[in-house]
PDB file of C-alpha atoms in Angstrom:
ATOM      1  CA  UNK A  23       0.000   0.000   0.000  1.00  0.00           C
ATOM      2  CA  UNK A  24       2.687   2.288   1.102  1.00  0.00           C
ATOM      3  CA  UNK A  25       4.446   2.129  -2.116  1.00  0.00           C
ATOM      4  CA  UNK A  26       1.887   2.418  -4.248  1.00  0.00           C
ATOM      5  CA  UNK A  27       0.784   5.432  -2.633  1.00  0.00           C
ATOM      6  CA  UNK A  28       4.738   6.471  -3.374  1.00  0.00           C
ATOM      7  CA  UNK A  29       4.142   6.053  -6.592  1.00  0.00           C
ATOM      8  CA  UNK A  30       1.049   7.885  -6.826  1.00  0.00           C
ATOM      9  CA  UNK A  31       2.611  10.551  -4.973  1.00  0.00           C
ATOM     10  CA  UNK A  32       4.965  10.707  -7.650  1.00  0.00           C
ATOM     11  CA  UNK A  33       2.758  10.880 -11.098  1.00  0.00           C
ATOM     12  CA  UNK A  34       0.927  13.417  -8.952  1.00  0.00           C
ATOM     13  CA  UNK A  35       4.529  15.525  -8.209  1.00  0.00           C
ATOM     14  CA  UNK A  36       5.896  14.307 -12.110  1.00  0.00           C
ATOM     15  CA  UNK A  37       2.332  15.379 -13.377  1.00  0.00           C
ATOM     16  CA  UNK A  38       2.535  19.361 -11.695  1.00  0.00           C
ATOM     17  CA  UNK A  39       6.347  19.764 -13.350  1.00  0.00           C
ATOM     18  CA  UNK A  40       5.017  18.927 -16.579  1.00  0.00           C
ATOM     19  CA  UNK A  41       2.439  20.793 -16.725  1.00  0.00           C
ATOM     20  CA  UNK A  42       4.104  24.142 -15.690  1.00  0.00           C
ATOM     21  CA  UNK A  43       6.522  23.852 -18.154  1.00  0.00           C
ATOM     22  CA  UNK A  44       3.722  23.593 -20.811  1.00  0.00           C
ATOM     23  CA  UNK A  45       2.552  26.443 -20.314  1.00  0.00           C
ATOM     24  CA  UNK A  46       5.663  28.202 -20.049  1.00  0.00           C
ATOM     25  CA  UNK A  47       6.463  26.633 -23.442  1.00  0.00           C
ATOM     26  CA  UNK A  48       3.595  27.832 -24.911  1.00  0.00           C
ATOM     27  CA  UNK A  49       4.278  31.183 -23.679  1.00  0.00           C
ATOM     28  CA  UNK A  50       7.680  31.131 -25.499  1.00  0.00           C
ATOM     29  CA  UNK A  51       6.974  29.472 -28.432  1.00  0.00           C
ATOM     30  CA  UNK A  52       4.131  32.542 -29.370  1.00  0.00           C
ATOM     31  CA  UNK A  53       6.889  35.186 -28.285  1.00  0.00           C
ATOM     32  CA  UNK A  54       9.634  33.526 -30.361  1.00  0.00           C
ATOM     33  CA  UNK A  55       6.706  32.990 -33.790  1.00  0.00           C
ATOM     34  CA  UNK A  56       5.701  36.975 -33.217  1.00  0.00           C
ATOM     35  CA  UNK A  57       9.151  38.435 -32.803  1.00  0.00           C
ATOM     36  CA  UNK A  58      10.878  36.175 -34.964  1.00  0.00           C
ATOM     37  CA  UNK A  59       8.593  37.422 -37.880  1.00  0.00           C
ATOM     38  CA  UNK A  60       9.099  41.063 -36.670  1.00  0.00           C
ATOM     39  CA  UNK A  61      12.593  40.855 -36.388  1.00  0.00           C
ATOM     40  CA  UNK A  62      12.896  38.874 -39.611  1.00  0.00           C
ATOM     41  CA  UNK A  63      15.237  35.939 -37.747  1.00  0.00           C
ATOM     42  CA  UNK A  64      14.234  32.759 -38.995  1.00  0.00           C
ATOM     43  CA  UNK A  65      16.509  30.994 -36.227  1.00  0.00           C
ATOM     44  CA  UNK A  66      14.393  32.460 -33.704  1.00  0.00           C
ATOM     45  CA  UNK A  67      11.417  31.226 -35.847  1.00  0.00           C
ATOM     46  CA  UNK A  68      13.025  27.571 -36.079  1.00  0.00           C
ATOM     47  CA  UNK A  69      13.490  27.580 -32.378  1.00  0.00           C
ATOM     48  CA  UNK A  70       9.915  28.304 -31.857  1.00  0.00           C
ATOM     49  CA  UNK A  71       8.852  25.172 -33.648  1.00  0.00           C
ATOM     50  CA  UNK A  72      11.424  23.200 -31.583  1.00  0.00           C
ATOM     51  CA  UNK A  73       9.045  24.504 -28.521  1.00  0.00           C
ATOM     52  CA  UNK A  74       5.941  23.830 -29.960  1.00  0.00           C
ATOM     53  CA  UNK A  75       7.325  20.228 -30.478  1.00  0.00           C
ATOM     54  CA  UNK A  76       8.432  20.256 -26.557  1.00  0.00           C
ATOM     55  CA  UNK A  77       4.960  21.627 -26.180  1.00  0.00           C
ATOM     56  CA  UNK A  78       3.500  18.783 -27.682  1.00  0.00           C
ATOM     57  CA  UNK A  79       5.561  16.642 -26.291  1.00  0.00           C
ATOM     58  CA  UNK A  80       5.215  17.636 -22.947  1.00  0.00           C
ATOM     59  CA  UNK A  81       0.717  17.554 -23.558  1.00  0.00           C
ATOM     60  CA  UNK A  82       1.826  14.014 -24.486  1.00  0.00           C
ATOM     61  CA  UNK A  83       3.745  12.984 -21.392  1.00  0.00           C
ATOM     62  CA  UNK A  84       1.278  14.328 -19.438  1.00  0.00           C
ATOM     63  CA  UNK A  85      -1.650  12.255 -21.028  1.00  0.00           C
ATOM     64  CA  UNK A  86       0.467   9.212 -20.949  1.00  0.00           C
ATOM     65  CA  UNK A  87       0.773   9.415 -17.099  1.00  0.00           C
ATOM     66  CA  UNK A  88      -2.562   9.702 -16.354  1.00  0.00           C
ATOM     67  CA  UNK A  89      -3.059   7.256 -19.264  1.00  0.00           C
ATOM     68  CA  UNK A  90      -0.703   4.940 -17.268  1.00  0.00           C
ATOM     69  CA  UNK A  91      -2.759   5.099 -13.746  1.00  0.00           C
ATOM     70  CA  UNK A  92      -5.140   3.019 -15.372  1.00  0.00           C
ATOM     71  CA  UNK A  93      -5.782  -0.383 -14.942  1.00  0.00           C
ATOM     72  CA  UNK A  94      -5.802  -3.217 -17.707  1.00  0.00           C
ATOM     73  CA  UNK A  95      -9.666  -4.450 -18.631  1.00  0.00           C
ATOM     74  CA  UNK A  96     -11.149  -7.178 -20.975  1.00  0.00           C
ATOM     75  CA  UNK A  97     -10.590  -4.970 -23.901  1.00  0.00           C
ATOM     76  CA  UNK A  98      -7.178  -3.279 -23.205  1.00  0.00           C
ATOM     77  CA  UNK A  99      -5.609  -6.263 -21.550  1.00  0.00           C
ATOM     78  CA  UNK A 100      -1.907  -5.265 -21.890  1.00  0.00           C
ATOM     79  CA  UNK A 101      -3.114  -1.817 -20.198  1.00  0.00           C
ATOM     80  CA  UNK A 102      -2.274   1.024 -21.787  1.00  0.00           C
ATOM     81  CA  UNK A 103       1.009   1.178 -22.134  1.00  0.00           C
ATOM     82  CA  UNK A 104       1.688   0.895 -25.760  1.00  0.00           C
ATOM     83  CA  UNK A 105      -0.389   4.675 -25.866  1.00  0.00           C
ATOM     84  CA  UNK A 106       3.024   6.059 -24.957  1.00  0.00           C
ATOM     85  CA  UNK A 107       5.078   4.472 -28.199  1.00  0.00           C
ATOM     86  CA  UNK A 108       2.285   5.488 -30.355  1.00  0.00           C
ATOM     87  CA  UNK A 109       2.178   9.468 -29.363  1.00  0.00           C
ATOM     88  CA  UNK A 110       5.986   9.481 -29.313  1.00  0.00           C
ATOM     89  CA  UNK A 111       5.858   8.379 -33.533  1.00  0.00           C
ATOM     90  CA  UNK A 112       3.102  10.668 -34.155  1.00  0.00           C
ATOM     91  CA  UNK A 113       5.228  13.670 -32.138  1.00  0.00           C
ATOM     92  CA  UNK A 114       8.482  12.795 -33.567  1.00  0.00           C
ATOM     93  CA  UNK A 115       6.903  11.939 -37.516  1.00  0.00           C
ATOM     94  CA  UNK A 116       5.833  15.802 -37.021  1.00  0.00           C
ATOM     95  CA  UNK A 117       8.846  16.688 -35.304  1.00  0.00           C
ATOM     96  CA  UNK A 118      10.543  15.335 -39.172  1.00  0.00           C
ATOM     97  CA  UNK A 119       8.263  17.661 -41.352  1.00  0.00           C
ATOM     98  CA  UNK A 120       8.622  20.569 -39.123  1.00  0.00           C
ATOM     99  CA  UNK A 121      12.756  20.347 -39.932  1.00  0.00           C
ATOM    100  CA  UNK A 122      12.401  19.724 -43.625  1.00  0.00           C
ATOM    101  CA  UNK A 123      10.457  22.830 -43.959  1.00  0.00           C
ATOM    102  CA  UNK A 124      12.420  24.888 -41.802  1.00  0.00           C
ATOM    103  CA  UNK A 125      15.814  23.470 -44.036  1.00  0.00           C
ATOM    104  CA  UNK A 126      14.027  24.914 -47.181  1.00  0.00           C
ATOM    105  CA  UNK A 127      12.935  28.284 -46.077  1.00  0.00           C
ATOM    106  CA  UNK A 128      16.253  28.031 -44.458  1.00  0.00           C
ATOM    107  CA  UNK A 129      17.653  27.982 -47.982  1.00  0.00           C
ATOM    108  CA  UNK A 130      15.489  30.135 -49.532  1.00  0.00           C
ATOM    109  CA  UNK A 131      16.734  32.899 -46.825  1.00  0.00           C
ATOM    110  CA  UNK A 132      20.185  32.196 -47.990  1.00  0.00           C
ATOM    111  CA  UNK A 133      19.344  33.013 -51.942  1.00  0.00           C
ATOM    112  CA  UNK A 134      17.579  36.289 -50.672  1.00  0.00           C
ATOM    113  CA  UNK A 135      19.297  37.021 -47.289  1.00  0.00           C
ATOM    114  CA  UNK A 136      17.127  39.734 -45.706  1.00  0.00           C
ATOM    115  CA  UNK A 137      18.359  42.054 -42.510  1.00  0.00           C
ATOM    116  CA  UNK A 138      17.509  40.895 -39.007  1.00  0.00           C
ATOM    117  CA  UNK A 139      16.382  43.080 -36.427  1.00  0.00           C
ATOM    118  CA  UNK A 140      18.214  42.104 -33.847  1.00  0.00           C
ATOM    119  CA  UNK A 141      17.375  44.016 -31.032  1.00  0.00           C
ATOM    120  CA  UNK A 142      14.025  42.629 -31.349  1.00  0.00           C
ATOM    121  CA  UNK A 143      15.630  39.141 -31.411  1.00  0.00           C
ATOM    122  CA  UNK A 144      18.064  38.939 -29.005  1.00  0.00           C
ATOM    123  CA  UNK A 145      16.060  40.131 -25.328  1.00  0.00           C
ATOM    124  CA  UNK A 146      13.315  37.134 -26.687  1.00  0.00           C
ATOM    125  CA  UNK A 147      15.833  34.627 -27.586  1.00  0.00           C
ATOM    126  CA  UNK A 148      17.791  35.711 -23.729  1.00  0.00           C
ATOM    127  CA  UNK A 149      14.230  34.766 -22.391  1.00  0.00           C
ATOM    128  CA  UNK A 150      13.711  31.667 -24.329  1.00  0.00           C
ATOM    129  CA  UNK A 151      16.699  30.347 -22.821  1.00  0.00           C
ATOM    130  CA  UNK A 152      16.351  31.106 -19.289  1.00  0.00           C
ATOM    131  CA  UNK A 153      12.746  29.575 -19.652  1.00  0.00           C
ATOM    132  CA  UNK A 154      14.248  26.445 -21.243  1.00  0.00           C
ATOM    133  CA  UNK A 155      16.674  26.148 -18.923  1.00  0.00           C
ATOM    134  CA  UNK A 156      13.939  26.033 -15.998  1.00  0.00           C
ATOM    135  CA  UNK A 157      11.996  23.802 -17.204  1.00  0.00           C
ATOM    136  CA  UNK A 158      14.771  21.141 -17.507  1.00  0.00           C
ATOM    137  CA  UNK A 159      15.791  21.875 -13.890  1.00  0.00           C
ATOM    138  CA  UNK A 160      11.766  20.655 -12.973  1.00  0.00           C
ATOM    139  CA  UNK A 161      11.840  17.528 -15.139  1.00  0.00           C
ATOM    140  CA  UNK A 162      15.415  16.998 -13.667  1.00  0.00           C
ATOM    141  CA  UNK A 163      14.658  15.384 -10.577  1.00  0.00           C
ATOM    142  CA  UNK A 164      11.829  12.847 -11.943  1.00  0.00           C
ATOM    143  CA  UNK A 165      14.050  12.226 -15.311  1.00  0.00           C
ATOM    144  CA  UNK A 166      14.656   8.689 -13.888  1.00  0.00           C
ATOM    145  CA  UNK A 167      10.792   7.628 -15.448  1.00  0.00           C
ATOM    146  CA  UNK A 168      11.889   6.767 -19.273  1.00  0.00           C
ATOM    147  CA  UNK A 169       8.250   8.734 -20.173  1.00  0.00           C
ATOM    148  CA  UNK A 170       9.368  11.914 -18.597  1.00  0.00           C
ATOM    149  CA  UNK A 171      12.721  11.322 -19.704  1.00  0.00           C
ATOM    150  CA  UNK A 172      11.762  11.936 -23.510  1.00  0.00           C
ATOM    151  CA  UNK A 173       9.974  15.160 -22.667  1.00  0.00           C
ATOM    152  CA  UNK A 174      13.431  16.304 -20.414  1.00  0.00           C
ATOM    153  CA  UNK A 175      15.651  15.526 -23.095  1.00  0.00           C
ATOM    154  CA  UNK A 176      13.272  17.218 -25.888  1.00  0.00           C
ATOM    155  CA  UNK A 177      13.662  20.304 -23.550  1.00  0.00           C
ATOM    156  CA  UNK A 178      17.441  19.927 -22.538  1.00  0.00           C
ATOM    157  CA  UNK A 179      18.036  19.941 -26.747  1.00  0.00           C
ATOM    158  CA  UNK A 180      15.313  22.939 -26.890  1.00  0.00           C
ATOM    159  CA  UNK A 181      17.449  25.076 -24.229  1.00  0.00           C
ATOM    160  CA  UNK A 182      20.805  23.700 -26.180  1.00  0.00           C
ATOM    161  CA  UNK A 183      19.368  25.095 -29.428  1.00  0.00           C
ATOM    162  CA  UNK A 184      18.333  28.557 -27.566  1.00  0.00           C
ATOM    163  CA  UNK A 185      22.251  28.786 -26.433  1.00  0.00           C
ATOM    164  CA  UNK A 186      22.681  28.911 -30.491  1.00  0.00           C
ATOM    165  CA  UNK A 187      20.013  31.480 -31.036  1.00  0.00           C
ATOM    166  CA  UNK A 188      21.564  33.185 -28.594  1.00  0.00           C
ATOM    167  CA  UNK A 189      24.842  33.550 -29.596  1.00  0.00           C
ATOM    168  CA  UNK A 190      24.166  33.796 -33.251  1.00  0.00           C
ATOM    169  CA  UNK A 191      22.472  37.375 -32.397  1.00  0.00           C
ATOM    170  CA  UNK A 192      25.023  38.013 -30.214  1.00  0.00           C
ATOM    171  CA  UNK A 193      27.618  37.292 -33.291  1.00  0.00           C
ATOM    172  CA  UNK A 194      25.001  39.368 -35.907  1.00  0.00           C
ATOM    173  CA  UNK A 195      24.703  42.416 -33.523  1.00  0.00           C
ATOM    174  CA  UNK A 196      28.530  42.642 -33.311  1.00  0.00           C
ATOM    175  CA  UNK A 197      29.491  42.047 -36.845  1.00  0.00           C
ATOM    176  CA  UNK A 198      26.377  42.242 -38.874  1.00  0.00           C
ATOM    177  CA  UNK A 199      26.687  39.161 -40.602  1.00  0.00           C
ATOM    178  CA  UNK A 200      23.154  38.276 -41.329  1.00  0.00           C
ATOM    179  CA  UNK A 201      23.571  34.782 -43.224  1.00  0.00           C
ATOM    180  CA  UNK A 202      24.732  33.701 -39.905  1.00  0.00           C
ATOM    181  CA  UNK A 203      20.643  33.137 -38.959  1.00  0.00           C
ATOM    182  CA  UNK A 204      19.838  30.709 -41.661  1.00  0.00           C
ATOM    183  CA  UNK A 205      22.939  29.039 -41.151  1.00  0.00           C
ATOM    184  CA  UNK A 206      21.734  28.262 -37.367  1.00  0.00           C
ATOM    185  CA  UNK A 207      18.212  27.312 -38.500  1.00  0.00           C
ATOM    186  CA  UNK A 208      20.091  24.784 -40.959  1.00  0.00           C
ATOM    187  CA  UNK A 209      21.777  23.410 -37.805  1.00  0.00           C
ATOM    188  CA  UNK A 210      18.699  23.442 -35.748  1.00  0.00           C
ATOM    189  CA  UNK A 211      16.968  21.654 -37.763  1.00  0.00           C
ATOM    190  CA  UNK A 212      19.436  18.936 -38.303  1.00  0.00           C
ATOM    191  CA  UNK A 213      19.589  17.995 -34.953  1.00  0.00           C
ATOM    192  CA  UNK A 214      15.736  18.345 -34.680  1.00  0.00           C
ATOM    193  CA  UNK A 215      15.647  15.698 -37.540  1.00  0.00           C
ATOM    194  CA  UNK A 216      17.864  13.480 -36.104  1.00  0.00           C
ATOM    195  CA  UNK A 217      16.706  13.544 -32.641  1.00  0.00           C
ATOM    196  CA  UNK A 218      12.978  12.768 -34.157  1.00  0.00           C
ATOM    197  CA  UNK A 219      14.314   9.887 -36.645  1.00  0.00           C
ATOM    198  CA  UNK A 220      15.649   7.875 -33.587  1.00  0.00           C
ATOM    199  CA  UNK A 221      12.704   8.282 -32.368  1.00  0.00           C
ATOM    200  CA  UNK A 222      10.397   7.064 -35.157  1.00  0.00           C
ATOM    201  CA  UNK A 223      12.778   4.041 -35.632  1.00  0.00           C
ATOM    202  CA  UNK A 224      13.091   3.240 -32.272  1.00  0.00           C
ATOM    203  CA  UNK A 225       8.864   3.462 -31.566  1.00  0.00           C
ATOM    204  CA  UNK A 226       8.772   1.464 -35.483  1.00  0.00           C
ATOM    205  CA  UNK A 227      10.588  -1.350 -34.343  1.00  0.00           C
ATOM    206  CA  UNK A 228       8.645  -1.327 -31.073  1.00  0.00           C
ATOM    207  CA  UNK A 229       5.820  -1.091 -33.007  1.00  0.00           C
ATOM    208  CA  UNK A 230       6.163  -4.060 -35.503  1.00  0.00           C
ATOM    209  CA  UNK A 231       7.236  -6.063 -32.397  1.00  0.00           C
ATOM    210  CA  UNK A 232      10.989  -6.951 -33.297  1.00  0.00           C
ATOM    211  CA  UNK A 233      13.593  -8.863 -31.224  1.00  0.00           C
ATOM    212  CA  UNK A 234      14.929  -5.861 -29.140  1.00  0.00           C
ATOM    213  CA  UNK A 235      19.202  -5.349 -30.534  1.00  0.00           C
ATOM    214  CA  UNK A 236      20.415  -5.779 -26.789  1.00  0.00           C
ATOM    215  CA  UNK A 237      18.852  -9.420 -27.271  1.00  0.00           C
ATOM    216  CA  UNK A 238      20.946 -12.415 -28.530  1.00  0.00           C
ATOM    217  CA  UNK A 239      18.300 -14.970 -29.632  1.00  0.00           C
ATOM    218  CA  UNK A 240      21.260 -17.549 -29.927  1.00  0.00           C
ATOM    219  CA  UNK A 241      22.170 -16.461 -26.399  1.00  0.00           C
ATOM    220  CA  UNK A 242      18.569 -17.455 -25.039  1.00  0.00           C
ATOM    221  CA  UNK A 243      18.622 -20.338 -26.488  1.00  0.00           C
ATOM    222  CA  UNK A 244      22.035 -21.599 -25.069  1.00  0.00           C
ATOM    223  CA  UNK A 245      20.797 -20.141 -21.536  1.00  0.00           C
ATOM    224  CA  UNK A 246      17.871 -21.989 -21.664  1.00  0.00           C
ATOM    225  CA  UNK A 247      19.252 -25.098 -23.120  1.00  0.00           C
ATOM    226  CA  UNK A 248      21.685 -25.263 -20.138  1.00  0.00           C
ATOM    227  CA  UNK A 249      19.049 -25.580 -17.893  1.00  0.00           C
ATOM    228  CA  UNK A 250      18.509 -29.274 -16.424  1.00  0.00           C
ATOM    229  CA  UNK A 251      15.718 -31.695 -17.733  1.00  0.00           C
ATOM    230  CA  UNK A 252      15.335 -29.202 -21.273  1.00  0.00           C
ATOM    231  CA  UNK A 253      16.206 -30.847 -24.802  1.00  0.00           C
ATOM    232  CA  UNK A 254      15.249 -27.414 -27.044  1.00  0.00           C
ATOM    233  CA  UNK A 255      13.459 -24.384 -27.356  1.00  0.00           C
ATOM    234  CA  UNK A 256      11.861 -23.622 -30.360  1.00  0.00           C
ATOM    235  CA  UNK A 257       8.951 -21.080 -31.823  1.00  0.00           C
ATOM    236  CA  UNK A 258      10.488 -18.335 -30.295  1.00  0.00           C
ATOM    237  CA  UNK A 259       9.216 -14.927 -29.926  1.00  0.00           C
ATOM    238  CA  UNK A 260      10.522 -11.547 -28.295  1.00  0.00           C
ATOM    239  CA  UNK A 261       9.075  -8.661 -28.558  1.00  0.00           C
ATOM    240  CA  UNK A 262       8.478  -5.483 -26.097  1.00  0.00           C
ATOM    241  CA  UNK A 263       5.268  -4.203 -25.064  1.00  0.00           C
ATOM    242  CA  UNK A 264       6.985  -0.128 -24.733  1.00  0.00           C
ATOM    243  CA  UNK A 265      10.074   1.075 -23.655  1.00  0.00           C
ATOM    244  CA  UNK A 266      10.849  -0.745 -21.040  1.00  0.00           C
ATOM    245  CA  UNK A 267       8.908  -4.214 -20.776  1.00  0.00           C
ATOM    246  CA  UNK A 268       9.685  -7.623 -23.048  1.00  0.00           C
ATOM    247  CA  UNK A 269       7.611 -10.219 -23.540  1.00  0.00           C
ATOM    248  CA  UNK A 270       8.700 -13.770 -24.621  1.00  0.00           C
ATOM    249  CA  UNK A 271       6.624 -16.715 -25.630  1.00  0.00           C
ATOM    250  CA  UNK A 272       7.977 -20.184 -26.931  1.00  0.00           C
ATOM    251  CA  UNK A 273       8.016 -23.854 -27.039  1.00  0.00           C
ATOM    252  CA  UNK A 274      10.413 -25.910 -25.233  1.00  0.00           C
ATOM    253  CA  UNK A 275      11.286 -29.813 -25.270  1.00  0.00           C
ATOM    254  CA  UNK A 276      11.747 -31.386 -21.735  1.00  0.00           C
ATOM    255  CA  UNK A 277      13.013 -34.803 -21.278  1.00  0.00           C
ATOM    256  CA  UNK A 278      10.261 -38.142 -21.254  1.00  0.00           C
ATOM    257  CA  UNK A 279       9.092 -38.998 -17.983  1.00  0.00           C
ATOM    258  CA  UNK A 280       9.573 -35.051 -16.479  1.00  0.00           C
ATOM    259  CA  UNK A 281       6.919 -34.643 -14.112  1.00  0.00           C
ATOM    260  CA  UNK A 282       4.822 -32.011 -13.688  1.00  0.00           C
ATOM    261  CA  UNK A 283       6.632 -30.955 -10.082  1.00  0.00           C
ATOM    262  CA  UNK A 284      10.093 -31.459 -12.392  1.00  0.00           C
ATOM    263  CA  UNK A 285       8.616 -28.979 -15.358  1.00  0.00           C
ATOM    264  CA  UNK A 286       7.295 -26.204 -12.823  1.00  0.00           C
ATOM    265  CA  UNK A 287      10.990 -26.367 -11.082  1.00  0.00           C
ATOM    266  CA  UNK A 288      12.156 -25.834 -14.769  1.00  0.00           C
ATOM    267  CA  UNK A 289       9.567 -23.185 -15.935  1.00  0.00           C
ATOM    268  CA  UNK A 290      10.635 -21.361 -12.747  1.00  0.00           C
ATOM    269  CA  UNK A 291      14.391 -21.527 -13.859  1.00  0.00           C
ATOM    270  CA  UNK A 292      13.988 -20.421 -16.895  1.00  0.00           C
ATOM    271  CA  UNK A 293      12.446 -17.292 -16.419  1.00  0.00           C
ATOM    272  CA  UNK A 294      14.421 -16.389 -13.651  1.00  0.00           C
ATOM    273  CA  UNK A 295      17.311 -16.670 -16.346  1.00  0.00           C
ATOM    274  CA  UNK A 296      15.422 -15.118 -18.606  1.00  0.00           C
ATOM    275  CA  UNK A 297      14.698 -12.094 -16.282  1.00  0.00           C
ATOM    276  CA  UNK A 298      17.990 -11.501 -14.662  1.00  0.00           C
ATOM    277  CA  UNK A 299      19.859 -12.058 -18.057  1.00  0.00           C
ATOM    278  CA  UNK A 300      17.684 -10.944 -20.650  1.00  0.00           C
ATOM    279  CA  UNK A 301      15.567  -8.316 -18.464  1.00  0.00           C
ATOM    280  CA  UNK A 302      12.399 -10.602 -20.346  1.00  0.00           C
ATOM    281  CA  UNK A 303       9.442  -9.371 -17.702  1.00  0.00           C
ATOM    282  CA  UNK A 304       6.304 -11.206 -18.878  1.00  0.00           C
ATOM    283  CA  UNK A 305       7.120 -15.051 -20.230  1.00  0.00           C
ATOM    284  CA  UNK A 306       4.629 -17.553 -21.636  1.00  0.00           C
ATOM    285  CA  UNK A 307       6.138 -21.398 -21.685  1.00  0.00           C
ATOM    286  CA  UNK A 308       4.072 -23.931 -23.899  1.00  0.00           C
ATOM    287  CA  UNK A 309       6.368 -27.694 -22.534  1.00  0.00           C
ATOM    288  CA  UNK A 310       6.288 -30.615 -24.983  1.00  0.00           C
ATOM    289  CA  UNK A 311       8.020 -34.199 -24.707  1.00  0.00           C
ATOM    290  CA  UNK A 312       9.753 -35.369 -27.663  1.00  0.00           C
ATOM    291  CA  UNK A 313       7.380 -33.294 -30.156  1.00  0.00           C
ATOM    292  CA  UNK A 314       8.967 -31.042 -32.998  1.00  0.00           C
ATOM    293  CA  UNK A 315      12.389 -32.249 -32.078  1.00  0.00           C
ATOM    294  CA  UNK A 316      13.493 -30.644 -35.901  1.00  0.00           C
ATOM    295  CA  UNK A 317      11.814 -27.409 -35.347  1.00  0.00           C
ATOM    296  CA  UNK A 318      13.830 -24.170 -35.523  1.00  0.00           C
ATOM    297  CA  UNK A 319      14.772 -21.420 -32.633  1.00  0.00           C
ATOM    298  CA  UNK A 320      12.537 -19.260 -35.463  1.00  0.00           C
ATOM    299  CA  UNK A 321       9.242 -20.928 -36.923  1.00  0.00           C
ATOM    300  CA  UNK A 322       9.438 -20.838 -40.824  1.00  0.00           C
ATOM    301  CA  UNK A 323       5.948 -20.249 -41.758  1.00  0.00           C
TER     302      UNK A 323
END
């Protein structure tokens, strides 16, 4: 009871942190999209849509929490964990777009360079940062939950981006070199694309339920082999639920005359290997006796 209220106590702590820097992102991102378009700096601009991704991002996290509270039921029997891999492709396929366009206006600025204003730009981008920089020091503390995790790190590359802004205007106030701004969106936007495609291939694979790469399937296979009374494993199948739960399901040969006492000594074995080795959670067993003896760790169909 007590630590479940712990935990509770700390969705409800996780939750509040979240949601003030939400709001403090929105209130930056519509500061940085008005004065960016005043002051004609299109790095100011780009680092607006970076917020309104953390934004985003951050609405996400904070539905996926209270999205997490909730129990598993006959129709949602895995729970509802899987919601979180799902917003995280949707945020980070968006996230993708968002760069591409800011790389081509980001190009077209450099074929018609225009003069940035940037006394307009640089007090905004100062207060950009310092906002940034706050809201990673609330997420901080509660960055050890892999869900609020993605939404520190989206903000921790959001304040590193306004340290760019910053200094670009700094650099363009001093020497007035004004292709300096789409040079930083360029930049921006790069890592903005890259820090999204890991994402969307990391939630794909997740997604189409492949053998997670810190798994050896070969490696399972001898562990579980060297267990006492087991001939083979076959029809094998890893997969993970989300981030941080795997699932495994196969078929394995014991030897005739194993008892049921002797198999449920050998089912617990194996997924205590499985568990402390492999980090595999959740395991489903099917035992056989001298049945598909030819059959394959992977089940040509």
């Amino acid at each position: 009871m007590e630590k479940e209220h712990n935990h509770n106590h700390e969705i409800e702590s996780a939750s509040g942190r979240v949601l003030v820097s939400i709001f403090m992102n929105i209130i930056i991102t519509v500061l940085e999209v008005v004065f960016g378009i005043l002051s004609r700096s299109l790095s100011l601009v780009s680092d607006s849509m970076h917020n309104l991704s953390d934004t985003i991002s951050g609405i996400l996290t904070l539905w996926t929490l209270r999205l997490s509270e909730r129990k598993h039921n006959e129709r949602f029997t895995f729970g509802y964990r899987r919601s979180q891999i799902i917003s995280a492709f949707v945020n980070s396929s968006v996230l993708l777009v968002i760069a591409a366009l800011l790389i081509r206006e980001a190009i077209l600025r450099f074929l018609t360079p225009e003069v940035i204003n940037v006394s307009l730009m640089l007090p905004v981008a100062v207060v950009g940062l310092i906002a940034n920089s706050i809201s990673v020091i609330l997420l901080h503390s509660h960055a050890h939950n892999l869900n609020i995790r993605s939404a520190y790190l989206h903000l921790l590359s959001d304040a590193l981006s306004s340290v760019a802004v910053v200094l670009g205007a700094i650099f363009m106030w001093i020497f007035r070199i004004y292709w300096i701004d789409p040079l930083l969106t360029v930049l921006i936007a790069i890592y903005m694309g890259y820090e999204a495609f890991e994402i969307v291939k990391e939630s794909t694979l997740i997604l189409l339920e492949t053998t997670p790469s810190t798994i050896d399937l070969k490696e399972v296979e001898k562990s579980v082999c060297d267990v006492p009374g087991v001939v083979n494993i076959h029809h094998v199948h890893i997969w993970r639920l989300d981030d941080e739960t795997t699932l495994l399901e196969a078929h394995v040969n014991v030897l005739p005359n194993t008892s049921v006492e002797e198999t449920k000594n050998i089912r617990l074995k194996i997924e205590e290997i499985l568990r402390k080795d492999f980090g595999i959670a959740h395991t489903n067993i099917q035992f056989e006796c001298n049945e598909h003896l030819e059959d394959k760790l992977i089940k040509d169909h």
